[in-house]
Amino acid sequence: MKKIALVFVTAVFVPSLVLAWLAVRSLRDQQLVLERQQYLLYQGVADALAKEADGFVTDQQHEFGQRAETLLAGGTTAEVTRLFDDRMRTNWPNALVTCAVTTQGEILSPQPNASPAAAAFYADFGKFLGNRESAQVYWNANKASANGGNGENNNSQAQNSLRNVVPQGNQAAEVQNYSKVASSETEFRQLVGDANEGTIARFVDNKLRVLLWHRSLHQTNLILGAELSMPRLKENLGTIVKGLDPALTNDIAVALLDDMATPVAVSRDGFHANWKRPFVATELAEALPHWEMAVYLLDPAKLAHSAHTLALTLGLLIFVLLLAIGVGGWLIVTDLNRQLTLARQKTDFVSNVSHELKTPLTSIRMFSELLAEGRVSEPEKRQSYLQIITAETSRLTRLINNVLDFSRMERGEKKYQMRPFDLAGLARETVETYRPHLESIGFKIEAELPETEIMVNGDRDALSQVLVNLLSNAEKYSNSAKAIAVELERIAGESRIEMRVLDRGPGVPRGCEERIFEQFYRAHDSLSSGIQGSGLGLTLARQIARAHGGDVIYRPREGGGSCFILSLPMEKQATRVNP
Ligand code: ADP
């Protein structure tokens, strides 16, 4: 048993535990994978919208360039440059103020006092555009048209500042906390270099001002500029945010945040959140420094919930799997154990049967030799020896019959000759056949059998074998209290007949009342009790009784001893009275 337990632990229990551990680990990984997938999906959305917003500013830059060239082509340079601001703004409301400056720093348009906006423009950009002062700006020259850009300026970029927003998603990976865009202190002339167009962003009194510039194609020392109207820009970028893929609108809201993390546009009307704590966010390029395209989960608990459901489903699956392995393993072990017990019982059976064959054979041989040699002269002794030989022969016959019947039943070859007969007559006959033997060894046998015939439909020989087995057991397990009773009774109202064989022995040990009917099972061990047996007698008795629609059961006898009951259904043709 210890060996089986060891096999069970190493072959089933430990591998299942390892399996469970691996499964739980993969469960946790699954959750991370789910979170990561969601992070990547929404980061992709934020990136795409941010790119679209950046693209919009670039488009504005190109559009301005084209419009400026069209204007320049429509008149003399002097006239166009002088009236540039007026003409440009009439046609292009996206610009707040436009300007025409030379690379030498002369501002040709607008006139300083043309409008309040022009005056403010002069105040804020006049010195910078006139190359009289440098300024802290974010700039992005169109690298494609720039002749190599200006490496010096890039190098002089200030240390990246911390971002205003702190994205919550992707806790597993490192969150980018530093801003990717940085300002640098530079002069306009230096910034323009020999590039053809670009964007300059600058904070004046904490307000963002965006300036597009374009170098005239024909007069390369002439730079045309336009400060973008912020309300118009916000309106246009709002359309991009509102154009969020409808498939996502039930899960997320997107907001375009300005440099103070205040929403400029939100994809979903009436949506509010802690704007500084989006799920994921992407910074816009230098044209709109520190602006972010931020994604917020509409139901932040949804991911945790679906991860929880996934974990629960998988957990349940693992549990069921482990349970199945456990139950399966347990069943295998029990079956193995049963097979081992059976194998052991079979070995015991072989040695018991050999012994049972040997004992009567020895007596038969000894007494028959005595008789054959004529060494016994007294007739009583001869008579008694002959009786012993007869008893031992019938014991042998009984044993061989039991073994043969058992193997026939095992193979399903046992056939019964069913016909109605008188059970009371059979009981009387069997008891009387057995009586001389029992009385010769000091037994008292009482038979309470009815005078009337009790008809049953069955195999007479098989049922006789049941009674013989029960009587033989009563004899074997009676110890010194040598009194056996056989009773036959019709159970009123139940159409059932009970035949009882009772003794005054120690009875069947507690807990073995059912097991004694199992094949080869012996409650009294041959070695310790000295009582010979094969463990087949009751198995056969019960199988025969059940084949007749009845049963054999055990009850402890009142006042001590055993009571084995053979119950059989009564023959329909009722009882005949003895003549
Ligand atoms: P066997 O008698 O050959 O061992 P059985 O199948 O006839 O096999 O009986 C099974 C077991 O039931 C016996 O080993 C014995 O322990 C128990 N048993 C049977 N009859 C009696 C009885 N009359 N009193 C006590 N125990 C009994």
JSON list of C-alpha atoms in Angstrom, two decimals, residues 345-501:
[
{"chain": "A", "resi": 345, "resn": "GLN", "atom": "CA", "xyz": [-7.05, -13.64, -1.87]},
{"chain": "A", "resi": 346, "resn": "LYS", "atom": "CA", "xyz": [-6.60, -15.88, -4.90]},
{"chain": "A", "resi": 347, "resn": "THR", "atom": "CA", "xyz": [-3.21, -17.00, -3.63]},
{"chain": "A", "resi": 348, "resn": "ASP", "atom": "CA", "xyz": [-4.74, -17.67, -0.21]},
{"chain": "A", "resi": 349, "resn": "PHE", "atom": "CA", "xyz": [-7.56, -19.51, -1.95]},
{"chain": "A", "resi": 350, "resn": "VAL", "atom": "CA", "xyz": [-5.17, -21.81, -3.78]},
{"chain": "A", "resi": 351, "resn": "SER", "atom": "CA", "xyz": [-3.33, -22.69, -0.57]},
{"chain": "A", "resi": 352, "resn": "ASN", "atom": "CA", "xyz": [-6.65, -23.09, 1.32]},
{"chain": "A", "resi": 353, "resn": "VAL", "atom": "CA", "xyz": [-8.13, -25.34, -1.35]},
{"chain": "A", "resi": 354, "resn": "SER", "atom": "CA", "xyz": [-4.95, -27.44, -1.51]},
{"chain": "A", "resi": 355, "resn": "HIS", "atom": "CA", "xyz": [-5.10, -27.81, 2.24]},
{"chain": "A", "resi": 356, "resn": "GLU", "atom": "CA", "xyz": [-8.80, -28.64, 2.16]},
{"chain": "A", "resi": 357, "resn": "LEU", "atom": "CA", "xyz": [-8.13, -31.31, -0.43]},
{"chain": "A", "resi": 358, "resn": "LYS", "atom": "CA", "xyz": [-5.22, -32.72, 1.47]},
{"chain": "A", "resi": 359, "resn": "THR", "atom": "CA", "xyz": [-6.91, -33.07, 4.90]},
{"chain": "A", "resi": 360, "resn": "PRO", "atom": "CA", "xyz": [-9.84, -35.33, 3.85]},
{"chain": "A", "resi": 361, "resn": "LEU", "atom": "CA", "xyz": [-7.60, -37.25, 1.46]},
{"chain": "A", "resi": 362, "resn": "THR", "atom": "CA", "xyz": [-5.19, -38.03, 4.32]},
{"chain": "A", "resi": 363, "resn": "SER", "atom": "CA", "xyz": [-8.04, -39.29, 6.56]},
{"chain": "A", "resi": 364, "resn": "ILE", "atom": "CA", "xyz": [-9.62, -41.29, 3.71]},
{"chain": "A", "resi": 365, "resn": "ARG", "atom": "CA", "xyz": [-6.27, -42.86, 2.89]},
{"chain": "A", "resi": 366, "resn": "MET", "atom": "CA", "xyz": [-5.42, -43.62, 6.51]},
{"chain": "A", "resi": 367, "resn": "PHE", "atom": "CA", "xyz": [-8.79, -45.22, 7.41]},
{"chain": "A", "resi": 368, "resn": "SER", "atom": "CA", "xyz": [-9.15, -47.11, 4.13]},
{"chain": "A", "resi": 369, "resn": "GLU", "atom": "CA", "xyz": [-5.63, -48.53, 4.57]},
{"chain": "A", "resi": 370, "resn": "LEU", "atom": "CA", "xyz": [-6.51, -49.65, 8.10]},
{"chain": "A", "resi": 371, "resn": "LEU", "atom": "CA", "xyz": [-9.64, -51.35, 6.81]},
{"chain": "A", "resi": 372, "resn": "ALA", "atom": "CA", "xyz": [-7.89, -52.85, 3.80]},
{"chain": "A", "resi": 373, "resn": "GLU", "atom": "CA", "xyz": [-5.13, -54.35, 5.90]},
{"chain": "A", "resi": 374, "resn": "GLY", "atom": "CA", "xyz": [-7.83, -55.95, 8.11]},
{"chain": "A", "resi": 375, "resn": "ARG", "atom": "CA", "xyz": [-6.29, -54.52, 11.20]},
{"chain": "A", "resi": 376, "resn": "VAL", "atom": "CA", "xyz": [-9.66, -53.39, 12.64]},
{"chain": "A", "resi": 377, "resn": "SER", "atom": "CA", "xyz": [-11.54, -56.26, 14.13]},
{"chain": "A", "resi": 378, "resn": "GLU", "atom": "CA", "xyz": [-14.39, -54.60, 16.11]},
{"chain": "A", "resi": 379, "resn": "PRO", "atom": "CA", "xyz": [-17.42, -54.02, 13.92]},
{"chain": "A", "resi": 380, "resn": "GLU", "atom": "CA", "xyz": [-18.27, -50.64, 15.69]},
{"chain": "A", "resi": 381, "resn": "LYS", "atom": "CA", "xyz": [-14.84, -49.29, 14.88]},
{"chain": "A", "resi": 382, "resn": "ARG", "atom": "CA", "xyz": [-15.07, -50.46, 11.28]},
{"chain": "A", "resi": 383, "resn": "GLN", "atom": "CA", "xyz": [-18.49, -48.82, 11.10]},
{"chain": "A", "resi": 384, "resn": "SER", "atom": "CA", "xyz": [-17.14, -45.55, 12.52]},
{"chain": "A", "resi": 385, "resn": "TYR", "atom": "CA", "xyz": [-14.14, -45.57, 10.14]},
{"chain": "A", "resi": 386, "resn": "LEU", "atom": "CA", "xyz": [-16.44, -46.07, 7.20]},
{"chain": "A", "resi": 387, "resn": "GLN", "atom": "CA", "xyz": [-18.59, -43.16, 8.38]},
{"chain": "A", "resi": 388, "resn": "ILE", "atom": "CA", "xyz": [-15.49, -40.97, 8.57]},
{"chain": "A", "resi": 389, "resn": "ILE", "atom": "CA", "xyz": [-14.51, -41.98, 5.06]},
{"chain": "A", "resi": 390, "resn": "THR", "atom": "CA", "xyz": [-18.05, -41.17, 3.82]},
{"chain": "A", "resi": 391, "resn": "ALA", "atom": "CA", "xyz": [-18.06, -37.77, 5.59]},
{"chain": "A", "resi": 392, "resn": "GLU", "atom": "CA", "xyz": [-14.63, -36.85, 4.26]},
{"chain": "A", "resi": 393, "resn": "THR", "atom": "CA", "xyz": [-15.63, -37.93, 0.77]},
{"chain": "A", "resi": 394, "resn": "SER", "atom": "CA", "xyz": [-18.71, -35.72, 0.88]},
{"chain": "A", "resi": 395, "resn": "ARG", "atom": "CA", "xyz": [-16.57, -32.84, 2.16]},
{"chain": "A", "resi": 396, "resn": "LEU", "atom": "CA", "xyz": [-14.29, -33.34, -0.83]},
{"chain": "A", "resi": 397, "resn": "THR", "atom": "CA", "xyz": [-17.26, -33.51, -3.18]},
{"chain": "A", "resi": 398, "resn": "ARG", "atom": "CA", "xyz": [-18.70, -30.32, -1.67]},
{"chain": "A", "resi": 399, "resn": "LEU", "atom": "CA", "xyz": [-15.41, -28.47, -2.08]},
{"chain": "A", "resi": 400, "resn": "ILE", "atom": "CA", "xyz": [-14.90, -29.61, -5.64]},
{"chain": "A", "resi": 401, "resn": "ASN", "atom": "CA", "xyz": [-18.52, -28.76, -6.47]},
{"chain": "A", "resi": 402, "resn": "ASN", "atom": "CA", "xyz": [-18.07, -25.28, -5.02]},
{"chain": "A", "resi": 403, "resn": "VAL", "atom": "CA", "xyz": [-14.89, -24.64, -6.96]},
{"chain": "A", "resi": 404, "resn": "LEU", "atom": "CA", "xyz": [-16.34, -25.97, -10.21]},
{"chain": "A", "resi": 405, "resn": "ASP", "atom": "CA", "xyz": [-19.58, -24.03, -9.77]},
{"chain": "A", "resi": 406, "resn": "PHE", "atom": "CA", "xyz": [-17.70, -20.89, -8.99]},
{"chain": "A", "resi": 407, "resn": "SER", "atom": "CA", "xyz": [-15.60, -21.12, -12.14]},
{"chain": "A", "resi": 408, "resn": "ARG", "atom": "CA", "xyz": [-18.74, -21.91, -14.17]},
{"chain": "A", "resi": 409, "resn": "MET", "atom": "CA", "xyz": [-20.45, -18.84, -12.75]},
{"chain": "A", "resi": 410, "resn": "GLU", "atom": "CA", "xyz": [-17.37, -16.72, -13.40]},
{"chain": "A", "resi": 411, "resn": "ARG", "atom": "CA", "xyz": [-17.47, -17.75, -17.05]},
{"chain": "A", "resi": 412, "resn": "GLY", "atom": "CA", "xyz": [-21.26, -17.27, -17.12]},
{"chain": "A", "resi": 413, "resn": "GLU", "atom": "CA", "xyz": [-21.75, -20.94, -17.99]},
{"chain": "A", "resi": 414, "resn": "LYS", "atom": "CA", "xyz": [-23.75, -22.00, -14.96]},
{"chain": "A", "resi": 415, "resn": "LYS", "atom": "CA", "xyz": [-27.14, -23.36, -16.06]},
{"chain": "A", "resi": 416, "resn": "TYR", "atom": "CA", "xyz": [-30.08, -23.97, -13.71]},
{"chain": "A", "resi": 417, "resn": "GLN", "atom": "CA", "xyz": [-32.72, -26.60, -14.24]},
{"chain": "A", "resi": 418, "resn": "MET", "atom": "CA", "xyz": [-35.74, -24.66, -13.00]},
{"chain": "A", "resi": 419, "resn": "ARG", "atom": "CA", "xyz": [-38.78, -26.70, -12.06]},
{"chain": "A", "resi": 420, "resn": "PRO", "atom": "CA", "xyz": [-41.25, -26.58, -9.15]},
{"chain": "A", "resi": 421, "resn": "PHE", "atom": "CA", "xyz": [-40.35, -28.74, -6.16]},
{"chain": "A", "resi": 422, "resn": "ASP", "atom": "CA", "xyz": [-41.06, -29.00, -2.45]},
{"chain": "A", "resi": 423, "resn": "LEU", "atom": "CA", "xyz": [-38.46, -26.99, -0.50]},
{"chain": "A", "resi": 424, "resn": "ALA", "atom": "CA", "xyz": [-39.59, -28.46, 2.84]},
{"chain": "A", "resi": 425, "resn": "GLY", "atom": "CA", "xyz": [-38.90, -31.95, 1.47]},
{"chain": "A", "resi": 426, "resn": "LEU", "atom": "CA", "xyz": [-35.46, -30.89, 0.24]},
{"chain": "A", "resi": 427, "resn": "ALA", "atom": "CA", "xyz": [-34.62, -29.34, 3.63]},
{"chain": "A", "resi": 428, "resn": "ARG", "atom": "CA", "xyz": [-35.76, -32.49, 5.45]},
{"chain": "A", "resi": 429, "resn": "GLU", "atom": "CA", "xyz": [-33.71, -34.71, 3.16]},
{"chain": "A", "resi": 430, "resn": "THR", "atom": "CA", "xyz": [-30.56, -32.60, 3.46]},
{"chain": "A", "resi": 431, "resn": "VAL", "atom": "CA", "xyz": [-30.80, -32.30, 7.25]},
{"chain": "A", "resi": 432, "resn": "GLU", "atom": "CA", "xyz": [-31.31, -36.02, 7.59]},
{"chain": "A", "resi": 433, "resn": "THR", "atom": "CA", "xyz": [-28.34, -36.76, 5.33]},
{"chain": "A", "resi": 434, "resn": "TYR", "atom": "CA", "xyz": [-26.19, -34.44, 7.39]},
{"chain": "A", "resi": 435, "resn": "ARG", "atom": "CA", "xyz": [-27.54, -35.43, 10.81]},
{"chain": "A", "resi": 436, "resn": "PRO", "atom": "CA", "xyz": [-25.48, -38.62, 11.40]},
{"chain": "A", "resi": 437, "resn": "HIS", "atom": "CA", "xyz": [-22.25, -36.81, 10.71]},
{"chain": "A", "resi": 438, "resn": "LEU", "atom": "CA", "xyz": [-23.15, -33.85, 12.93]},
{"chain": "A", "resi": 439, "resn": "GLU", "atom": "CA", "xyz": [-24.38, -36.02, 15.78]},
{"chain": "A", "resi": 440, "resn": "SER", "atom": "CA", "xyz": [-21.28, -38.18, 15.56]},
{"chain": "A", "resi": 441, "resn": "ILE", "atom": "CA", "xyz": [-19.16, -35.13, 16.41]},
{"chain": "A", "resi": 442, "resn": "GLY", "atom": "CA", "xyz": [-21.41, -34.03, 19.26]},
{"chain": "A", "resi": 443, "resn": "PHE", "atom": "CA", "xyz": [-23.80, -31.62, 17.52]},
{"chain": "A", "resi": 444, "resn": "LYS", "atom": "CA", "xyz": [-27.48, -31.32, 18.33]},
{"chain": "A", "resi": 445, "resn": "ILE", "atom": "CA", "xyz": [-29.50, -30.49, 15.25]},
{"chain": "A", "resi": 446, "resn": "GLU", "atom": "CA", "xyz": [-33.08, -29.23, 15.41]},
{"chain": "A", "resi": 447, "resn": "ALA", "atom": "CA", "xyz": [-35.19, -28.95, 12.30]},
{"chain": "A", "resi": 448, "resn": "GLU", "atom": "CA", "xyz": [-38.41, -26.91, 12.45]},
{"chain": "A", "resi": 449, "resn": "LEU", "atom": "CA", "xyz": [-39.85, -27.82, 9.13]},
{"chain": "A", "resi": 450, "resn": "PRO", "atom": "CA", "xyz": [-43.53, -27.56, 8.18]},
{"chain": "A", "resi": 451, "resn": "GLU", "atom": "CA", "xyz": [-45.56, -30.66, 7.49]},
{"chain": "A", "resi": 452, "resn": "THR", "atom": "CA", "xyz": [-47.03, -29.09, 4.37]},
{"chain": "A", "resi": 453, "resn": "GLU", "atom": "CA", "xyz": [-45.24, -28.93, 1.05]},
{"chain": "A", "resi": 454, "resn": "ILE", "atom": "CA", "xyz": [-43.68, -25.57, 0.29]},
{"chain": "A", "resi": 455, "resn": "MET", "atom": "CA", "xyz": [-43.37, -25.28, -3.44]},
{"chain": "A", "resi": 456, "resn": "VAL", "atom": "CA", "xyz": [-40.69, -23.19, -5.09]},
{"chain": "A", "resi": 457, "resn": "ASN", "atom": "CA", "xyz": [-39.60, -22.95, -8.70]},
{"chain": "A", "resi": 458, "resn": "GLY", "atom": "CA", "xyz": [-35.89, -23.63, -8.89]},
{"chain": "A", "resi": 459, "resn": "ASP", "atom": "CA", "xyz": [-32.92, -25.88, -9.35]},
{"chain": "A", "resi": 460, "resn": "ARG", "atom": "CA", "xyz": [-33.18, -28.51, -6.62]},
{"chain": "A", "resi": 461, "resn": "ASP", "atom": "CA", "xyz": [-29.46, -29.45, -6.65]},
{"chain": "A", "resi": 462, "resn": "ALA", "atom": "CA", "xyz": [-28.28, -25.84, -6.57]},
{"chain": "A", "resi": 463, "resn": "LEU", "atom": "CA", "xyz": [-30.57, -24.97, -3.64]},
{"chain": "A", "resi": 464, "resn": "SER", "atom": "CA", "xyz": [-29.47, -28.13, -1.85]},
{"chain": "A", "resi": 465, "resn": "GLN", "atom": "CA", "xyz": [-25.88, -26.93, -2.29]},
{"chain": "A", "resi": 466, "resn": "VAL", "atom": "CA", "xyz": [-26.83, -23.60, -0.63]},
{"chain": "A", "resi": 467, "resn": "LEU", "atom": "CA", "xyz": [-28.26, -25.41, 2.39]},
{"chain": "A", "resi": 468, "resn": "VAL", "atom": "CA", "xyz": [-25.25, -27.75, 2.60]},
{"chain": "A", "resi": 469, "resn": "ASN", "atom": "CA", "xyz": [-22.86, -24.79, 2.49]},
{"chain": "A", "resi": 470, "resn": "LEU", "atom": "CA", "xyz": [-24.80, -23.02, 5.28]},
{"chain": "A", "resi": 471, "resn": "LEU", "atom": "CA", "xyz": [-24.89, -26.20, 7.40]},
{"chain": "A", "resi": 472, "resn": "SER", "atom": "CA", "xyz": [-21.20, -26.85, 6.80]},
{"chain": "A", "resi": 473, "resn": "ASN", "atom": "CA", "xyz": [-20.41, -23.22, 7.90]},
{"chain": "A", "resi": 474, "resn": "ALA", "atom": "CA", "xyz": [-22.57, -23.64, 11.03]},
{"chain": "A", "resi": 475, "resn": "GLU", "atom": "CA", "xyz": [-20.55, -26.74, 11.86]},
{"chain": "A", "resi": 476, "resn": "LYS", "atom": "CA", "xyz": [-17.19, -25.08, 11.14]},
{"chain": "A", "resi": 477, "resn": "TYR", "atom": "CA", "xyz": [-17.83, -21.82, 13.00]},
{"chain": "A", "resi": 478, "resn": "SER", "atom": "CA", "xyz": [-19.70, -23.13, 16.06]},
{"chain": "A", "resi": 479, "resn": "ASN", "atom": "CA", "xyz": [-16.71, -23.66, 18.33]},
{"chain": "A", "resi": 480, "resn": "SER", "atom": "CA", "xyz": [-17.81, -25.52, 21.48]},
{"chain": "A", "resi": 481, "resn": "ALA", "atom": "CA", "xyz": [-21.52, -24.53, 21.40]},
{"chain": "A", "resi": 482, "resn": "LYS", "atom": "CA", "xyz": [-22.61, -27.39, 19.20]},
{"chain": "A", "resi": 483, "resn": "ALA", "atom": "CA", "xyz": [-26.26, -26.65, 18.47]},
{"chain": "A", "resi": 484, "resn": "ILE", "atom": "CA", "xyz": [-27.61, -26.06, 14.99]},
{"chain": "A", "resi": 485, "resn": "ALA", "atom": "CA", "xyz": [-31.19, -25.24, 14.01]},
{"chain": "A", "resi": 486, "resn": "VAL", "atom": "CA", "xyz": [-32.82, -25.24, 10.60]},
{"chain": "A", "resi": 487, "resn": "GLU", "atom": "CA", "xyz": [-36.11, -23.37, 10.16]},
{"chain": "A", "resi": 488, "resn": "LEU", "atom": "CA", "xyz": [-38.39, -22.99, 7.18]},
{"chain": "A", "resi": 489, "resn": "GLU", "atom": "CA", "xyz": [-41.15, -20.44, 7.22]},
{"chain": "A", "resi": 490, "resn": "ARG", "atom": "CA", "xyz": [-43.58, -18.89, 4.78]},
{"chain": "A", "resi": 491, "resn": "ILE", "atom": "CA", "xyz": [-43.62, -15.11, 5.29]},
{"chain": "A", "resi": 492, "resn": "ALA", "atom": "CA", "xyz": [-47.25, -14.14, 5.35]},
{"chain": "A", "resi": 493, "resn": "GLY", "atom": "CA", "xyz": [-48.27, -11.48, 2.84]},
{"chain": "A", "resi": 494, "resn": "GLU", "atom": "CA", "xyz": [-44.88, -11.31, 1.14]},
{"chain": "A", "resi": 495, "resn": "SER", "atom": "CA", "xyz": [-45.13, -14.48, -1.03]},
{"chain": "A", "resi": 496, "resn": "ARG", "atom": "CA", "xyz": [-41.67, -15.26, 0.26]},
{"chain": "A", "resi": 497, "resn": "ILE", "atom": "CA", "xyz": [-40.12, -18.26, 1.91]},
{"chain": "A", "resi": 498, "resn": "GLU", "atom": "CA", "xyz": [-37.37, -18.02, 4.48]},
{"chain": "A", "resi": 499, "resn": "MET", "atom": "CA", "xyz": [-35.02, -20.87, 5.29]},
{"chain": "A", "resi": 500, "resn": "ARG", "atom": "CA", "xyz": [-32.80, -20.10, 8.28]},
{"chain": "A", "resi": 501, "resn": "VAL", "atom": "CA", "xyz": [-29.68, -21.90, 9.46]}
]
